[in-house]
Amino acid sequence: MRRTAPRSTVSPRKIPPSSESSPPRLISITEAARRLSISYWACRDLLLAGKLPGVRLPSPDDRRDSLRRLLVDAAALDAMIDELLKEPAASVR
């Protein structure tokens, strides 16, 4: 007869749904790209070039320093857009 490990009796905590009054502080690259009206890949290039600040959350285990997922601070994105709006637009040829 095979012995199976006992099932955990601890249920995972439910995360309350975010409300419209408090938008998330960190957003995905896809959401940041949507807000900038550019492609995912163009937004990712901005992040990797350091032109848009990215956030990596710490890893829950000791095998890695951080999680793979790269997030964008929505406030930093808004600040970058505000700075870009202050600059004169480049001429279109």
mmCIF file with all atom_site columns, C-alpha atoms in Angstrom:
data_model
loop_
_atom_site.group_PDB
_atom_site.id
_atom_site.type_symbol
_atom_site.label_atom_id
_atom_site.label_alt_id
_atom_site.label_comp_id
_atom_site.label_asym_id
_atom_site.label_entity_id
_atom_site.label_seq_id
_atom_site.pdbx_PDB_ins_code
_atom_site.Cartn_x
_atom_site.Cartn_y
_atom_site.Cartn_z
_atom_site.occupancy
_atom_site.B_iso_or_equiv
_atom_site.pdbx_formal_charge
_atom_site.auth_seq_id
_atom_site.auth_comp_id
_atom_site.auth_asym_id
_atom_site.auth_atom_id
_atom_site.pdbx_PDB_model_num
ATOM 1  C CA . MET A 1 1  ? 0.000   0.000  0.000   1.00 0.00 ? 1  MET A CA 1
ATOM 2  C CA . ARG A 1 2  ? 1.379   3.406  -0.974  1.00 0.00 ? 2  ARG A CA 1
ATOM 3  C CA . ARG A 1 3  ? 1.534   6.058  1.652   1.00 0.00 ? 3  ARG A CA 1
ATOM 4  C CA . THR A 1 4  ? 0.620   9.516  0.577   1.00 0.00 ? 4  THR A CA 1
ATOM 5  C CA . ALA A 1 5  ? 1.641   12.718 2.224   1.00 0.00 ? 5  ALA A CA 1
ATOM 6  C CA . PRO A 1 6  ? -1.102  14.284 4.330   1.00 0.00 ? 6  PRO A CA 1
ATOM 7  C CA . ARG A 1 7  ? -2.855  17.173 2.692   1.00 0.00 ? 7  ARG A CA 1
ATOM 8  C CA . SER A 1 8  ? -2.287  20.579 4.112   1.00 0.00 ? 8  SER A CA 1
ATOM 9  C CA . THR A 1 9  ? -5.157  21.884 6.174   1.00 0.00 ? 9  THR A CA 1
ATOM 10 C CA . VAL A 1 10 ? -4.066  25.464 5.679   1.00 0.00 ? 10 VAL A CA 1
ATOM 11 C CA . SER A 1 11 ? -6.086  27.261 3.050   1.00 0.00 ? 11 SER A CA 1
ATOM 12 C CA . PRO A 1 12 ? -4.424  29.972 0.975   1.00 0.00 ? 12 PRO A CA 1
ATOM 13 C CA . ARG A 1 13 ? -5.275  33.527 1.931   1.00 0.00 ? 13 ARG A CA 1
ATOM 14 C CA . LYS A 1 14 ? -7.672  35.215 -0.369  1.00 0.00 ? 14 LYS A CA 1
ATOM 15 C CA . ILE A 1 15 ? -6.420  38.465 -1.803  1.00 0.00 ? 15 ILE A CA 1
ATOM 16 C CA . PRO A 1 16 ? -9.152  41.090 -1.783  1.00 0.00 ? 16 PRO A CA 1
ATOM 17 C CA . PRO A 1 17 ? -9.972  42.442 -5.241  1.00 0.00 ? 17 PRO A CA 1
ATOM 18 C CA . SER A 1 18 ? -8.524  45.852 -5.940  1.00 0.00 ? 18 SER A CA 1
ATOM 19 C CA . SER A 1 19 ? -11.052 48.610 -6.110  1.00 0.00 ? 19 SER A CA 1
ATOM 20 C CA . GLU A 1 20 ? -11.251 51.344 -8.696  1.00 0.00 ? 20 GLU A CA 1
ATOM 21 C CA . SER A 1 21 ? -10.433 53.911 -5.999  1.00 0.00 ? 21 SER A CA 1
ATOM 22 C CA . SER A 1 22 ? -6.973  52.441 -5.463  1.00 0.00 ? 22 SER A CA 1
ATOM 23 C CA . PRO A 1 23 ? -5.274  51.453 -8.722  1.00 0.00 ? 23 PRO A CA 1
ATOM 24 C CA . PRO A 1 24 ? -2.261  49.152 -8.448  1.00 0.00 ? 24 PRO A CA 1
ATOM 25 C CA . ARG A 1 25 ? 1.080   50.822 -7.741  1.00 0.00 ? 25 ARG A CA 1
ATOM 26 C CA . LEU A 1 26 ? 3.043   48.322 -9.834  1.00 0.00 ? 26 LEU A CA 1
ATOM 27 C CA . ILE A 1 27 ? 1.832   47.441 -13.311 1.00 0.00 ? 27 ILE A CA 1
ATOM 28 C CA . SER A 1 28 ? 2.907   44.902 -15.905 1.00 0.00 ? 28 SER A CA 1
ATOM 29 C CA . ILE A 1 29 ? 4.999   45.742 -18.956 1.00 0.00 ? 29 ILE A CA 1
ATOM 30 C CA . THR A 1 30 ? 1.901   45.065 -21.053 1.00 0.00 ? 30 THR A CA 1
ATOM 31 C CA . GLU A 1 31 ? -0.115  47.654 -19.095 1.00 0.00 ? 31 GLU A CA 1
ATOM 32 C CA . ALA A 1 32 ? 2.746   50.191 -19.247 1.00 0.00 ? 32 ALA A CA 1
ATOM 33 C CA . ALA A 1 33 ? 3.014   49.669 -23.015 1.00 0.00 ? 33 ALA A CA 1
ATOM 34 C CA . ARG A 1 34 ? -0.738  50.175 -23.349 1.00 0.00 ? 34 ARG A CA 1
ATOM 35 C CA . ARG A 1 35 ? -0.537  53.440 -21.399 1.00 0.00 ? 35 ARG A CA 1
ATOM 36 C CA . LEU A 1 36 ? 2.316   54.636 -23.635 1.00 0.00 ? 36 LEU A CA 1
ATOM 37 C CA . SER A 1 37 ? 0.582   53.420 -26.822 1.00 0.00 ? 37 SER A CA 1
ATOM 38 C CA . ILE A 1 38 ? 3.654   51.420 -27.819 1.00 0.00 ? 38 ILE A CA 1
ATOM 39 C CA . SER A 1 39 ? 4.362   47.723 -28.245 1.00 0.00 ? 39 SER A CA 1
ATOM 40 C CA . TYR A 1 40 ? 5.296   45.406 -25.413 1.00 0.00 ? 40 TYR A CA 1
ATOM 41 C CA . TRP A 1 41 ? 8.752   44.999 -26.949 1.00 0.00 ? 41 TRP A CA 1
ATOM 42 C CA . ALA A 1 42 ? 9.372   48.754 -27.236 1.00 0.00 ? 42 ALA A CA 1
ATOM 43 C CA . CYS A 1 43 ? 8.381   49.184 -23.576 1.00 0.00 ? 43 CYS A CA 1
ATOM 44 C CA . ARG A 1 44 ? 10.628  46.279 -22.573 1.00 0.00 ? 44 ARG A CA 1
ATOM 45 C CA . ASP A 1 45 ? 13.517  47.912 -24.463 1.00 0.00 ? 45 ASP A CA 1
ATOM 46 C CA . LEU A 1 46 ? 12.931  51.172 -22.543 1.00 0.00 ? 46 LEU A CA 1
ATOM 47 C CA . LEU A 1 47 ? 13.070  49.225 -19.277 1.00 0.00 ? 47 LEU A CA 1
ATOM 48 C CA . LEU A 1 48 ? 16.233  47.324 -20.198 1.00 0.00 ? 48 LEU A CA 1
ATOM 49 C CA . ALA A 1 49 ? 17.911  50.556 -21.365 1.00 0.00 ? 49 ALA A CA 1
ATOM 50 C CA . GLY A 1 50 ? 17.118  52.192 -18.006 1.00 0.00 ? 50 GLY A CA 1
ATOM 51 C CA . LYS A 1 51 ? 14.948  54.931 -19.542 1.00 0.00 ? 51 LYS A CA 1
ATOM 52 C CA . LEU A 1 52 ? 11.941  53.644 -17.625 1.00 0.00 ? 52 LEU A CA 1
ATOM 53 C CA . PRO A 1 53 ? 12.497  52.430 -14.053 1.00 0.00 ? 53 PRO A CA 1
ATOM 54 C CA . GLY A 1 54 ? 11.583  48.802 -13.491 1.00 0.00 ? 54 GLY A CA 1
ATOM 55 C CA . VAL A 1 55 ? 10.965  46.898 -10.276 1.00 0.00 ? 55 VAL A CA 1
ATOM 56 C CA . ARG A 1 56 ? 11.844  43.275 -9.562  1.00 0.00 ? 56 ARG A CA 1
ATOM 57 C CA . LEU A 1 57 ? 10.282  41.788 -6.446  1.00 0.00 ? 57 LEU A CA 1
ATOM 58 C CA . PRO A 1 58 ? 12.522  39.731 -4.145  1.00 0.00 ? 58 PRO A CA 1
ATOM 59 C CA . SER A 1 59 ? 12.364  35.978 -4.571  1.00 0.00 ? 59 SER A CA 1
ATOM 60 C CA . PRO A 1 60 ? 10.655  33.968 -1.817  1.00 0.00 ? 60 PRO A CA 1
ATOM 61 C CA . ASP A 1 61 ? 13.452  31.390 -1.888  1.00 0.00 ? 61 ASP A CA 1
ATOM 62 C CA . ASP A 1 62 ? 17.217  31.660 -1.542  1.00 0.00 ? 62 ASP A CA 1
ATOM 63 C CA . ARG A 1 63 ? 18.008  30.226 -4.962  1.00 0.00 ? 63 ARG A CA 1
ATOM 64 C CA . ARG A 1 64 ? 17.440  33.517 -6.775  1.00 0.00 ? 64 ARG A CA 1
ATOM 65 C CA . ASP A 1 65 ? 17.807  37.175 -5.883  1.00 0.00 ? 65 ASP A CA 1
ATOM 66 C CA . SER A 1 66 ? 14.530  38.230 -7.474  1.00 0.00 ? 66 SER A CA 1
ATOM 67 C CA . LEU A 1 67 ? 11.538  36.999 -9.400  1.00 0.00 ? 67 LEU A CA 1
ATOM 68 C CA . ARG A 1 68 ? 11.754  36.946 -13.190 1.00 0.00 ? 68 ARG A CA 1
ATOM 69 C CA . ARG A 1 69 ? 8.798   39.262 -13.658 1.00 0.00 ? 69 ARG A CA 1
ATOM 70 C CA . LEU A 1 70 ? 9.684   42.890 -14.241 1.00 0.00 ? 70 LEU A CA 1
ATOM 71 C CA . LEU A 1 71 ? 7.088   45.450 -13.165 1.00 0.00 ? 71 LEU A CA 1
ATOM 72 C CA . VAL A 1 72 ? 6.721   49.185 -13.714 1.00 0.00 ? 72 VAL A CA 1
ATOM 73 C CA . ASP A 1 73 ? 5.924   51.756 -11.041 1.00 0.00 ? 73 ASP A CA 1
ATOM 74 C CA . ALA A 1 74 ? 2.795   53.506 -12.318 1.00 0.00 ? 74 ALA A CA 1
ATOM 75 C CA . ALA A 1 75 ? 3.802   56.775 -10.596 1.00 0.00 ? 75 ALA A CA 1
ATOM 76 C CA . ALA A 1 76 ? 7.246   56.700 -12.269 1.00 0.00 ? 76 ALA A CA 1
ATOM 77 C CA . LEU A 1 77 ? 5.585   56.062 -15.622 1.00 0.00 ? 77 LEU A CA 1
ATOM 78 C CA . ASP A 1 78 ? 3.256   59.030 -15.101 1.00 0.00 ? 78 ASP A CA 1
ATOM 79 C CA . ALA A 1 79 ? 6.227   61.209 -14.070 1.00 0.00 ? 79 ALA A CA 1
ATOM 80 C CA . MET A 1 80 ? 8.129   60.177 -17.207 1.00 0.00 ? 80 MET A CA 1
ATOM 81 C CA . ILE A 1 81 ? 5.135   61.073 -19.362 1.00 0.00 ? 81 ILE A CA 1
ATOM 82 C CA . ASP A 1 82 ? 4.832   64.465 -17.607 1.00 0.00 ? 82 ASP A CA 1
ATOM 83 C CA . GLU A 1 83 ? 8.532   65.184 -18.279 1.00 0.00 ? 83 GLU A CA 1
ATOM 84 C CA . LEU A 1 84 ? 8.156   64.212 -21.928 1.00 0.00 ? 84 LEU A CA 1
ATOM 85 C CA . LEU A 1 85 ? 5.172   66.534 -22.270 1.00 0.00 ? 85 LEU A CA 1
ATOM 86 C CA . LYS A 1 86 ? 7.300   69.467 -21.055 1.00 0.00 ? 86 LYS A CA 1
ATOM 87 C CA . GLU A 1 87 ? 9.827   68.947 -23.871 1.00 0.00 ? 87 GLU A CA 1
ATOM 88 C CA . PRO A 1 88 ? 9.066   70.362 -27.313 1.00 0.00 ? 88 PRO A CA 1
ATOM 89 C CA . ALA A 1 89 ? 7.894   67.696 -29.717 1.00 0.00 ? 89 ALA A CA 1
ATOM 90 C CA . ALA A 1 90 ? 10.421  66.483 -32.242 1.00 0.00 ? 90 ALA A CA 1
ATOM 91 C CA . SER A 1 91 ? 9.692   67.589 -35.766 1.00 0.00 ? 91 SER A CA 1
ATOM 92 C CA . VAL A 1 92 ? 8.190   64.961 -38.018 1.00 0.00 ? 92 VAL A CA 1
ATOM 93 C CA . ARG A 1 93 ? 9.673   64.673 -41.482 1.00 0.00 ? 93 ARG A CA 1
#
